[in-house]
PDB file of C-alpha atoms and ligand atoms in Angstrom:
ATOM      1  CA  ALA A   1     -77.707 -49.980  57.022  1.00 92.00           C
ATOM      2  CA  THR A   2     -77.393 -47.205  54.478  1.00 95.00           C
ATOM      3  CA  PHE A   3     -76.826 -47.910  50.735  1.00 97.00           C
ATOM      4  CA  ILE A   4     -76.407 -45.615  47.875  1.00 97.00           C
ATOM      5  CA  LEU A   5     -77.593 -46.749  44.479  1.00 98.00           C
ATOM      6  CA  MET A   6     -75.660 -44.946  41.706  1.00 97.00           C
ATOM      7  CA  GLY A   7     -75.734 -45.124  37.904  1.00 96.00           C
ATOM      8  CA  PRO A   8     -76.803 -43.107  34.929  1.00 96.00           C
ATOM      9  CA  PRO A   9     -80.422 -42.394  34.022  1.00 95.00           C
ATOM     10  CA  GLY A  10     -82.207 -45.663  33.142  1.00 94.00           C
ATOM     11  CA  ALA A  11     -79.584 -47.852  34.806  1.00 96.00           C
ATOM     12  CA  GLY A  12     -82.427 -49.400  36.940  1.00 96.00           C
ATOM     13  CA  LYS A  13     -81.902 -47.613  40.253  1.00 97.00           C
ATOM     14  CA  GLY A  14     -85.598 -47.116  40.815  1.00 95.00           C
ATOM     15  CA  THR A  15     -86.504 -50.621  39.700  1.00 95.00           C
ATOM     16  CA  GLN A  16     -83.974 -52.307  41.933  1.00 97.00           C
ATOM     17  CA  ALA A  17     -84.514 -49.992  44.931  1.00 97.00           C
ATOM     18  CA  ARG A  18     -88.290 -50.727  44.799  1.00 94.00           C
ATOM     19  CA  LEU A  19     -87.547 -54.519  44.808  1.00 94.00           C
ATOM     20  CA  LEU A  20     -85.204 -54.254  47.836  1.00 94.00           C
ATOM     21  CA  GLN A  21     -87.919 -52.248  49.581  1.00 94.00           C
ATOM     22  CA  GLU A  22     -90.702 -54.790  48.792  1.00 92.00           C
ATOM     23  CA  ARG A  23     -88.679 -57.898  49.612  1.00 90.00           C
ATOM     24  CA  HIS A  24     -86.332 -56.791  52.463  1.00 90.00           C
ATOM     25  CA  GLY A  25     -87.979 -53.815  54.138  1.00 90.00           C
ATOM     26  CA  PHE A  26     -85.521 -51.193  52.999  1.00 94.00           C
ATOM     27  CA  VAL A  27     -86.885 -47.635  52.532  1.00 96.00           C
ATOM     28  CA  GLN A  28     -86.246 -46.284  49.029  1.00 96.00           C
ATOM     29  CA  LEU A  29     -85.346 -42.627  49.101  1.00 97.00           C
ATOM     30  CA  SER A  30     -85.463 -41.253  45.599  1.00 97.00           C
ATOM     31  CA  THR A  31     -84.634 -37.625  45.256  1.00 98.00           C
ATOM     32  CA  GLY A  32     -86.210 -37.776  41.700  1.00 96.00           C
ATOM     33  CA  ASP A  33     -89.492 -38.919  43.203  1.00 95.00           C
ATOM     34  CA  LEU A  34     -89.354 -36.390  45.992  1.00 97.00           C
ATOM     35  CA  LEU A  35     -88.716 -33.640  43.470  1.00 97.00           C
ATOM     36  CA  ARG A  36     -91.528 -34.798  41.240  1.00 96.00           C
ATOM     37  CA  ALA A  37     -93.850 -34.765  44.167  1.00 96.00           C
ATOM     38  CA  ALA A  38     -92.646 -31.252  45.038  1.00 97.00           C
ATOM     39  CA  VAL A  39     -93.305 -30.084  41.480  1.00 97.00           C
ATOM     40  CA  ALA A  40     -96.782 -31.617  41.571  1.00 95.00           C
ATOM     41  CA  GLU A  41     -97.589 -29.995  44.858  1.00 97.00           C
ATOM     42  CA  GLY A  42     -96.277 -26.594  43.599  1.00 97.00           C
ATOM     43  CA  THR A  43     -94.077 -26.106  46.665  1.00 97.00           C
ATOM     44  CA  GLN A  44     -91.411 -23.419  46.506  1.00 96.00           C
ATOM     45  CA  ALA A  45     -88.727 -26.048  45.897  1.00 96.00           C
ATOM     46  CA  GLY A  46     -90.893 -27.685  43.248  1.00 97.00           C
ATOM     47  CA  GLN A  47     -91.285 -24.374  41.414  1.00 97.00           C
ATOM     48  CA  LYS A  48     -87.539 -23.851  41.323  1.00 96.00           C
ATOM     49  CA  ALA A  49     -86.819 -27.410  40.217  1.00 97.00           C
ATOM     50  CA  GLU A  50     -89.399 -27.782  37.459  1.00 97.00           C
ATOM     51  CA  ALA A  51     -87.634 -26.160  34.528  1.00 96.00           C
ATOM     52  CA  VAL A  52     -84.254 -27.669  35.378  1.00 97.00           C
ATOM     53  CA  MET A  53     -85.708 -31.192  35.462  1.00 97.00           C
ATOM     54  CA  GLU A  54     -87.495 -30.699  32.180  1.00 95.00           C
ATOM     55  CA  ALA A  55     -84.216 -29.596  30.566  1.00 96.00           C
ATOM     56  CA  GLY A  56     -82.334 -32.627  32.087  1.00 96.00           C
ATOM     57  CA  GLY A  57     -79.985 -30.606  34.354  1.00 97.00           C
ATOM     58  CA  LEU A  58     -79.261 -31.092  37.968  1.00 98.00           C
ATOM     59  CA  VAL A  59     -81.386 -29.231  40.515  1.00 98.00           C
ATOM     60  CA  GLY A  60     -79.479 -27.035  42.910  1.00 98.00           C
ATOM     61  CA  ASP A  61     -77.603 -28.828  45.765  1.00 98.00           C
ATOM     62  CA  GLU A  62     -79.239 -26.755  48.424  1.00 97.00           C
ATOM     63  CA  ILE A  63     -82.847 -27.607  47.248  1.00 97.00           C
ATOM     64  CA  VAL A  64     -82.183 -31.279  46.936  1.00 98.00           C
ATOM     65  CA  THR A  65     -80.286 -31.600  50.206  1.00 97.00           C
ATOM     66  CA  ALA A  66     -83.119 -29.878  52.134  1.00 97.00           C
ATOM     67  CA  ILE A  67     -85.693 -32.197  50.548  1.00 96.00           C
ATOM     68  CA  LEU A  68     -83.581 -35.288  51.485  1.00 96.00           C
ATOM     69  CA  GLN A  69     -82.989 -34.022  54.956  1.00 95.00           C
ATOM     70  CA  ASP A  70     -86.725 -33.584  55.561  1.00 95.00           C
ATOM     71  CA  ARG A  71     -87.352 -37.045  54.259  1.00 95.00           C
ATOM     72  CA  LEU A  72     -84.584 -38.682  56.401  1.00 93.00           C
ATOM     73  CA  ALA A  73     -86.140 -37.195  59.565  1.00 91.00           C
ATOM     74  CA  GLU A  74     -89.378 -39.188  59.042  1.00 93.00           C
ATOM     75  CA  PRO A  75     -89.710 -42.102  61.453  1.00 89.00           C
ATOM     76  CA  ASP A  76     -89.656 -44.909  58.706  1.00 90.00           C
ATOM     77  CA  CYS A  77     -85.988 -44.129  58.018  1.00 89.00           C
ATOM     78  CA  GLY A  78     -84.780 -45.774  61.151  1.00 81.00           C
ATOM     79  CA  ALA A  79     -83.447 -49.023  59.819  1.00 84.00           C
ATOM     80  CA  GLY A  80     -82.254 -49.818  56.224  1.00 92.00           C
ATOM     81  CA  ILE A  81     -82.360 -47.071  53.716  1.00 95.00           C
ATOM     82  CA  ILE A  82     -81.546 -47.030  49.970  1.00 97.00           C
ATOM     83  CA  LEU A  83     -80.582 -43.600  48.492  1.00 97.00           C
ATOM     84  CA  ASP A  84     -81.715 -43.652  44.824  1.00 97.00           C
ATOM     85  CA  GLY A  85     -80.409 -40.768  42.859  1.00 97.00           C
ATOM     86  CA  PHE A  86     -78.495 -38.977  45.710  1.00 98.00           C
ATOM     87  CA  PRO A  87     -75.811 -37.792  46.070  1.00 98.00           C
ATOM     88  CA  ARG A  88     -75.129 -36.598  42.537  1.00 98.00           C
ATOM     89  CA  THR A  89     -72.404 -33.992  43.151  1.00 98.00           C
ATOM     90  CA  PRO A  90     -69.350 -33.815  45.501  1.00 97.00           C
ATOM     91  CA  CYS A  91     -71.225 -31.104  47.563  1.00 97.00           C
ATOM     92  CA  GLN A  92     -74.240 -33.415  48.061  1.00 98.00           C
ATOM     93  CA  ALA A  93     -71.864 -36.290  49.005  1.00 98.00           C
ATOM     94  CA  GLU A  94     -70.365 -34.022  51.738  1.00 97.00           C
ATOM     95  CA  ALA A  95     -73.812 -32.906  52.912  1.00 97.00           C
ATOM     96  CA  LEU A  96     -74.847 -36.560  53.155  1.00 97.00           C
ATOM     97  CA  ASP A  97     -71.870 -37.459  55.345  1.00 97.00           C
ATOM     98  CA  ASP A  98     -72.971 -34.779  57.767  1.00 96.00           C
ATOM     99  CA  LEU A  99     -76.587 -35.692  57.668  1.00 94.00           C
ATOM    100  CA  LEU A 100     -75.743 -39.299  58.342  1.00 94.00           C
ATOM    101  CA  ALA A 101     -73.212 -38.610  60.981  1.00 94.00           C
ATOM    102  CA  GLY A 102     -75.828 -36.591  62.856  1.00 90.00           C
ATOM    103  CA  ALA A 103     -78.042 -39.675  62.899  1.00 87.00           C
ATOM    104  CA  GLY A 104     -75.163 -41.950  63.966  1.00 89.00           C
ATOM    105  CA  ARG A 105     -74.951 -43.633  60.552  1.00 93.00           C
ATOM    106  CA  LYS A 106     -72.625 -43.814  57.573  1.00 95.00           C
ATOM    107  CA  VAL A 107     -72.567 -45.004  54.055  1.00 96.00           C
ATOM    108  CA  ASP A 108     -72.149 -48.833  54.232  1.00 95.00           C
ATOM    109  CA  ALA A 109     -72.092 -49.408  50.617  1.00 96.00           C
ATOM    110  CA  ALA A 110     -72.177 -47.400  47.380  1.00 98.00           C
ATOM    111  CA  ILE A 111     -73.402 -49.637  44.555  1.00 98.00           C
ATOM    112  CA  ILE A 112     -72.706 -48.549  40.954  1.00 98.00           C
ATOM    113  CA  LEU A 113     -74.903 -50.018  38.334  1.00 97.00           C
ATOM    114  CA  GLU A 114     -72.726 -50.227  35.318  1.00 96.00           C
ATOM    115  CA  VAL A 115     -74.478 -49.991  31.867  1.00 94.00           C
ATOM    116  CA  ASP A 116     -73.736 -48.581  28.492  1.00 90.00           C
ATOM    117  CA  ASP A 117     -75.210 -45.247  27.411  1.00 88.00           C
ATOM    118  CA  ALA A 118     -76.873 -46.469  24.206  1.00 86.00           C
ATOM    119  CA  ALA A 119     -78.923 -49.052  26.058  1.00 88.00           C
ATOM    120  CA  MET A 120     -80.049 -46.397  28.509  1.00 90.00           C
ATOM    121  CA  VAL A 121     -81.870 -44.363  25.890  1.00 90.00           C
ATOM    122  CA  ALA A 122     -83.851 -47.387  24.871  1.00 90.00           C
ATOM    123  CA  ARG A 123     -84.704 -48.184  28.429  1.00 91.00           C
ATOM    124  CA  ILE A 124     -85.892 -44.755  29.337  1.00 93.00           C
ATOM    125  CA  CYS A 125     -87.883 -44.113  26.151  1.00 91.00           C
ATOM    126  CA  GLY A 126     -90.017 -47.211  26.612  1.00 92.00           C
ATOM    127  CA  ARG A 127     -90.726 -46.567  30.332  1.00 95.00           C
ATOM    128  CA  PHE A 128     -94.010 -45.895  32.043  1.00 97.00           C
ATOM    129  CA  THR A 129     -95.459 -46.252  35.544  1.00 96.00           C
ATOM    130  CA  CYS A 130     -98.722 -47.090  37.266  1.00 97.00           C
ATOM    131  CA  ALA A 131    -100.414 -43.760  38.299  1.00 96.00           C
ATOM    132  CA  ASN A 132    -101.901 -45.442  41.269  1.00 97.00           C
ATOM    133  CA  CYS A 133     -99.156 -47.436  42.917  1.00 95.00           C
ATOM    134  CA  GLY A 134     -95.966 -46.322  41.162  1.00 93.00           C
ATOM    135  CA  GLU A 135     -94.888 -49.744  39.854  1.00 95.00           C
ATOM    136  CA  GLY A 136     -92.513 -49.282  36.880  1.00 94.00           C
ATOM    137  CA  TYR A 137     -92.871 -50.935  33.481  1.00 96.00           C
ATOM    138  CA  HIS A 138     -91.324 -50.924  30.062  1.00 95.00           C
ATOM    139  CA  ASP A 139     -92.879 -51.374  26.682  1.00 95.00           C
ATOM    140  CA  ARG A 140     -90.418 -54.105  25.784  1.00 94.00           C
ATOM    141  CA  TYR A 141     -88.410 -55.205  28.831  1.00 93.00           C
ATOM    142  CA  LYS A 142     -91.208 -55.309  31.453  1.00 94.00           C
ATOM    143  CA  PRO A 143     -94.606 -55.226  29.696  1.00 96.00           C
ATOM    144  CA  LEU A 144     -97.990 -55.398  31.581  1.00 97.00           C
ATOM    145  CA  ARG A 145     -99.121 -58.905  31.984  1.00 97.00           C
ATOM    146  CA  ALA A 146    -102.659 -58.006  31.032  1.00 97.00           C
ATOM    147  CA  PRO A 147    -103.049 -55.110  28.610  1.00 94.00           C
ATOM    148  CA  GLY A 148    -103.889 -51.784  30.391  1.00 95.00           C
ATOM    149  CA  VAL A 149    -103.942 -53.258  33.871  1.00 98.00           C
ATOM    150  CA  CYS A 150    -101.213 -52.880  36.524  1.00 98.00           C
ATOM    151  CA  ASP A 151     -99.799 -56.222  37.665  1.00 97.00           C
ATOM    152  CA  ALA A 152     -99.238 -54.920  41.108  1.00 96.00           C
ATOM    153  CA  CYS A 153    -102.535 -53.126  42.096  1.00 97.00           C
ATOM    154  CA  GLY A 154    -104.997 -53.585  39.183  1.00 97.00           C
ATOM    155  CA  GLY A 155    -105.017 -49.863  38.415  1.00 97.00           C
ATOM    156  CA  SER A 156    -105.590 -48.842  34.782  1.00 97.00           C
ATOM    157  CA  GLU A 157    -104.043 -45.467  34.564  1.00 97.00           C
ATOM    158  CA  MET A 158    -100.409 -45.358  33.279  1.00 97.00           C
ATOM    159  CA  LYS A 159     -98.188 -42.347  33.011  1.00 96.00           C
ATOM    160  CA  ARG A 160     -94.923 -41.378  31.363  1.00 95.00           C
ATOM    161  CA  ARG A 161     -92.452 -38.819  32.624  1.00 94.00           C
ATOM    162  CA  ASP A 162     -92.171 -35.387  31.049  1.00 91.00           C
ATOM    163  CA  ASP A 163     -88.258 -35.720  30.983  1.00 93.00           C
ATOM    164  CA  ASP A 164     -88.152 -39.078  29.159  1.00 94.00           C
ATOM    165  CA  THR A 165     -87.610 -37.597  25.729  1.00 91.00           C
ATOM    166  CA  PRO A 166     -84.464 -38.414  23.664  1.00 89.00           C
ATOM    167  CA  ASP A 167     -83.090 -34.859  23.948  1.00 92.00           C
ATOM    168  CA  THR A 168     -83.637 -34.673  27.747  1.00 94.00           C
ATOM    169  CA  VAL A 169     -82.151 -38.110  28.222  1.00 94.00           C
ATOM    170  CA  ALA A 170     -78.908 -36.960  26.312  1.00 93.00           C
ATOM    171  CA  ALA A 171     -78.729 -33.961  28.696  1.00 96.00           C
ATOM    172  CA  ARG A 172     -79.233 -36.162  31.724  1.00 96.00           C
ATOM    173  CA  LEU A 173     -76.504 -38.517  30.536  1.00 95.00           C
ATOM    174  CA  ARG A 174     -74.174 -35.489  30.117  1.00 96.00           C
ATOM    175  CA  ALA A 175     -74.944 -34.265  33.609  1.00 97.00           C
ATOM    176  CA  TYR A 176     -74.265 -37.708  34.976  1.00 97.00           C
ATOM    177  CA  HIS A 177     -70.879 -38.096  33.394  1.00 96.00           C
ATOM    178  CA  ALA A 178     -69.775 -34.528  34.232  1.00 97.00           C
ATOM    179  CA  GLN A 179     -71.015 -34.175  37.806  1.00 97.00           C
ATOM    180  CA  THR A 180     -71.935 -37.583  39.330  1.00 97.00           C
ATOM    181  CA  ALA A 181     -69.520 -40.087  37.865  1.00 95.00           C
ATOM    182  CA  PRO A 182     -66.538 -38.462  39.817  1.00 95.00           C
ATOM    183  CA  LEU A 183     -68.187 -39.761  43.076  1.00 97.00           C
ATOM    184  CA  ILE A 184     -67.365 -43.249  41.962  1.00 98.00           C
ATOM    185  CA  ALA A 185     -63.662 -42.630  42.833  1.00 97.00           C
ATOM    186  CA  LEU A 186     -64.662 -41.014  46.175  1.00 97.00           C
ATOM    187  CA  TYR A 187     -66.464 -44.118  47.400  1.00 98.00           C
ATOM    188  CA  GLU A 188     -63.835 -46.402  45.943  1.00 98.00           C
ATOM    189  CA  GLY A 189     -61.204 -44.589  48.005  1.00 98.00           C
ATOM    190  CA  ARG A 190     -63.228 -45.281  51.085  1.00 96.00           C
ATOM    191  CA  GLY A 191     -63.443 -48.898  50.280  1.00 97.00           C
ATOM    192  CA  VAL A 192     -67.285 -49.062  50.171  1.00 97.00           C
ATOM    193  CA  LEU A 193     -67.811 -49.172  46.383  1.00 98.00           C
ATOM    194  CA  ARG A 194     -69.433 -52.228  44.778  1.00 97.00           C
ATOM    195  CA  ARG A 195     -69.559 -52.494  40.979  1.00 97.00           C
ATOM    196  CA  VAL A 196     -72.495 -54.313  39.577  1.00 97.00           C
ATOM    197  CA  ASP A 197     -72.886 -55.168  35.879  1.00 96.00           C
ATOM    198  CA  ALA A 198     -76.466 -53.806  35.190  1.00 96.00           C
ATOM    199  CA  MET A 199     -76.736 -54.906  31.511  1.00 94.00           C
ATOM    200  CA  GLY A 200     -78.377 -58.261  32.490  1.00 92.00           C
ATOM    201  CA  ASP A 201     -81.931 -58.970  33.314  1.00 92.00           C
ATOM    202  CA  ILE A 202     -83.786 -57.348  36.242  1.00 94.00           C
ATOM    203  CA  ALA A 203     -84.126 -60.494  38.217  1.00 95.00           C
ATOM    204  CA  ALA A 204     -80.373 -61.386  38.033  1.00 96.00           C
ATOM    205  CA  ILE A 205     -79.245 -57.954  39.099  1.00 97.00           C
ATOM    206  CA  ALA A 206     -81.782 -57.988  41.953  1.00 97.00           C
ATOM    207  CA  THR A 207     -80.120 -61.259  43.213  1.00 96.00           C
ATOM    208  CA  THR A 208     -76.676 -59.676  43.094  1.00 96.00           C
ATOM    209  CA  LEU A 209     -77.868 -56.701  45.068  1.00 96.00           C
ATOM    210  CA  GLU A 210     -79.537 -58.881  47.675  1.00 94.00           C
ATOM    211  CA  GLU A 211     -76.198 -60.671  48.124  1.00 94.00           C
ATOM    212  CA  ILE A 212     -74.415 -57.440  48.624  1.00 93.00           C
ATOM    213  CA  ALA A 213     -77.052 -56.163  51.038  1.00 90.00           C
ATOM    214  CA  GLY A 214     -77.032 -59.435  52.956  1.00 86.00           C
ATOM    215  CA  ARG A 215     -73.192 -59.214  53.438  1.00 80.00           C
ATOM    216  CA  VAL A 216     -73.290 -55.617  54.679  1.00 75.00           C
ATOM    217  CA  VAL A 217     -76.346 -55.780  56.966  1.00 63.00           C
TER     218      VAL A 217
HETATM  219  P1  LIG B 301     -84.314 -39.298  38.657  1.00 80.30           P
HETATM  220  O1  LIG B 301     -85.770 -39.631  38.823  1.00 80.30           O
HETATM  221  O2  LIG B 301     -83.365 -39.786  39.721  1.00 80.30           O
HETATM  222  O3  LIG B 301     -83.903 -39.872  37.262  1.00 80.30           O
HETATM  223  P2  LIG B 301     -82.570 -40.587  36.622  1.00 80.30           P
HETATM  224  O4  LIG B 301     -81.343 -40.570  37.476  1.00 80.30           O
HETATM  225  O5  LIG B 301     -82.502 -39.926  35.354  1.00 80.30           O
HETATM  226  O6  LIG B 301     -82.930 -42.052  36.702  1.00 80.30           O
HETATM  227  P3  LIG B 301     -84.190 -42.697  36.116  1.00 80.30           P
HETATM  228  O7  LIG B 301     -85.285 -42.619  37.080  1.00 80.30           O
HETATM  229  O8  LIG B 301     -84.475 -42.146  34.722  1.00 80.30           O
HETATM  230  O9  LIG B 301     -83.658 -44.224  35.906  1.00 80.30           O
HETATM  231  P4  LIG B 301     -83.459 -45.419  36.921  1.00 80.30           P
HETATM  232  O10 LIG B 301     -82.052 -45.709  37.027  1.00 80.30           O
HETATM  233  O11 LIG B 301     -84.252 -45.233  38.184  1.00 80.30           O
HETATM  234  O12 LIG B 301     -84.041 -46.511  35.985  1.00 80.30           O
HETATM  235  P5  LIG B 301     -85.381 -47.295  36.111  1.00 80.30           P
HETATM  236  O13 LIG B 301     -85.353 -48.348  37.162  1.00 80.30           O
HETATM  237  O14 LIG B 301     -86.676 -46.367  36.009  1.00 80.30           O
HETATM  238  O15 LIG B 301     -84.029 -37.793  38.467  1.00 80.30           O
HETATM  239  C1  LIG B 301     -84.801 -37.051  37.565  1.00 80.30           C
HETATM  240  C2  LIG B 301     -84.362 -35.600  37.632  1.00 80.30           C
HETATM  241  O16 LIG B 301     -84.507 -35.062  38.897  1.00 80.30           O
HETATM  242  C3  LIG B 301     -82.847 -35.391  37.265  1.00 80.30           C
HETATM  243  O17 LIG B 301     -82.707 -35.243  35.904  1.00 80.30           O
HETATM  244  C4  LIG B 301     -82.598 -34.002  37.989  1.00 80.30           C
HETATM  245  O18 LIG B 301     -83.082 -32.875  37.239  1.00 80.30           O
HETATM  246  C5  LIG B 301     -83.420 -34.231  39.296  1.00 80.30           C
HETATM  247  N1  LIG B 301     -82.657 -34.745  40.388  1.00 80.30           N
HETATM  248  C6  LIG B 301     -83.011 -35.985  40.998  1.00 80.30           C
HETATM  249  N2  LIG B 301     -82.026 -36.206  42.024  1.00 80.30           N
HETATM  250  C7  LIG B 301     -81.189 -35.123  42.056  1.00 80.30           C
HETATM  251  C8  LIG B 301     -80.112 -34.694  42.878  1.00 80.30           C
HETATM  252  N3  LIG B 301     -79.565 -35.606  43.796  1.00 80.30           N
HETATM  253  N4  LIG B 301     -79.456 -33.644  42.525  1.00 80.30           N
HETATM  254  C9  LIG B 301     -79.904 -32.750  41.569  1.00 80.30           C
HETATM  255  N5  LIG B 301     -80.935 -33.093  40.735  1.00 80.30           N
HETATM  256  C10 LIG B 301     -81.543 -34.223  41.070  1.00 80.30           C
HETATM  257  O19 LIG B 301     -85.348 -48.193  34.740  1.00 80.30           O
HETATM  258  C11 LIG B 301     -85.558 -47.559  33.470  1.00 80.30           C
HETATM  259  C12 LIG B 301     -86.542 -48.430  32.584  1.00 80.30           C
HETATM  260  O20 LIG B 301     -85.679 -49.588  32.132  1.00 80.30           O
HETATM  261  C13 LIG B 301     -87.762 -48.987  33.217  1.00 80.30           C
HETATM  262  O21 LIG B 301     -88.777 -49.054  32.300  1.00 80.30           O
HETATM  263  C14 LIG B 301     -87.394 -50.333  33.728  1.00 80.30           C
HETATM  264  O22 LIG B 301     -88.581 -51.216  33.669  1.00 80.30           O
HETATM  265  C15 LIG B 301     -86.364 -50.832  32.655  1.00 80.30           C
HETATM  266  N6  LIG B 301     -85.302 -51.611  33.252  1.00 80.30           N
HETATM  267  C16 LIG B 301     -84.763 -51.526  34.386  1.00 80.30           C
HETATM  268  N7  LIG B 301     -83.795 -52.425  34.580  1.00 80.30           N
HETATM  269  C17 LIG B 301     -83.612 -53.052  33.402  1.00 80.30           C
HETATM  270  C18 LIG B 301     -82.819 -54.133  32.932  1.00 80.30           C
HETATM  271  N8  LIG B 301     -81.911 -54.753  33.703  1.00 80.30           N
HETATM  272  N9  LIG B 301     -83.078 -54.647  31.642  1.00 80.30           N
HETATM  273  C19 LIG B 301     -83.986 -54.103  30.869  1.00 80.30           C
HETATM  274  N10 LIG B 301     -84.821 -53.053  31.294  1.00 80.30           N
HETATM  275  C20 LIG B 301     -84.703 -52.585  32.541  1.00 80.30           C
HETATM  276 ZN1  LIG B 302    -100.353 -50.136  40.226  1.00 80.30          ZN
END
């Protein structure tokens, strides 16, 4: 099955996709993670993307689509996949349909995590991740169980994203409302949209998503 996880920055796309991956064997495909890896490696795509990401804008459709296409071709993407952060523009939605059709698949559900903008700034500005295993945390909402030590892997190096500053978050929210929110109507029109209230706690939202995934698979 193929799921899209949509929602503004900080809605919990990464958190929830990771849980579905751990518990149900879905593969999380995050274009944000793929782009950050490209920036870290200094690839041509990464060099083009870096400044745009730091400003909170959207990276060009061609670059992002090419990165996703390469990732989709890897062998672990055979069964259930969750697209986290893609598509983000009508052009990407069209490209996705073509990519999936070529592989004999389609979008089975587009899940929109509904939240309010004010809460998103607080979520993002307290966020950090384990540098070793990528587990995500939050100063207030998901603190480490033991100070300085990753719950998941025992690692002790934590990192924060360069684009998690209040100004950049505001730009990312603007990009979301202008360019990505229109996709909600597109998937609604196709009858595959699922709206999920994502203001509750992480575990309750995960349960709702598991129910949706279970019904579709
Ligand atoms: P990307 O990495 O996709 O960032 P984003 O969309 O801004 O989303 P985030 O990762 O910030 O938030 P999230 O929804 O995953 O929330 P999380 O689970 O971490 O993209 C980054 C950049 O890359 C973009 O700005 C753009 O430049 C570029 N890009 C990426 N894809 C692109 C594309 N397709 N086209 C063009 N450009 C693209 O949760 C946030 C925090 O809140 C965490 O600390 C978490 O612990 C906590 N939390 C989660 N859920 C809850 C809850 N229910 N209650 C309380 N706290 C919670
Ligand atoms: Zn870790």
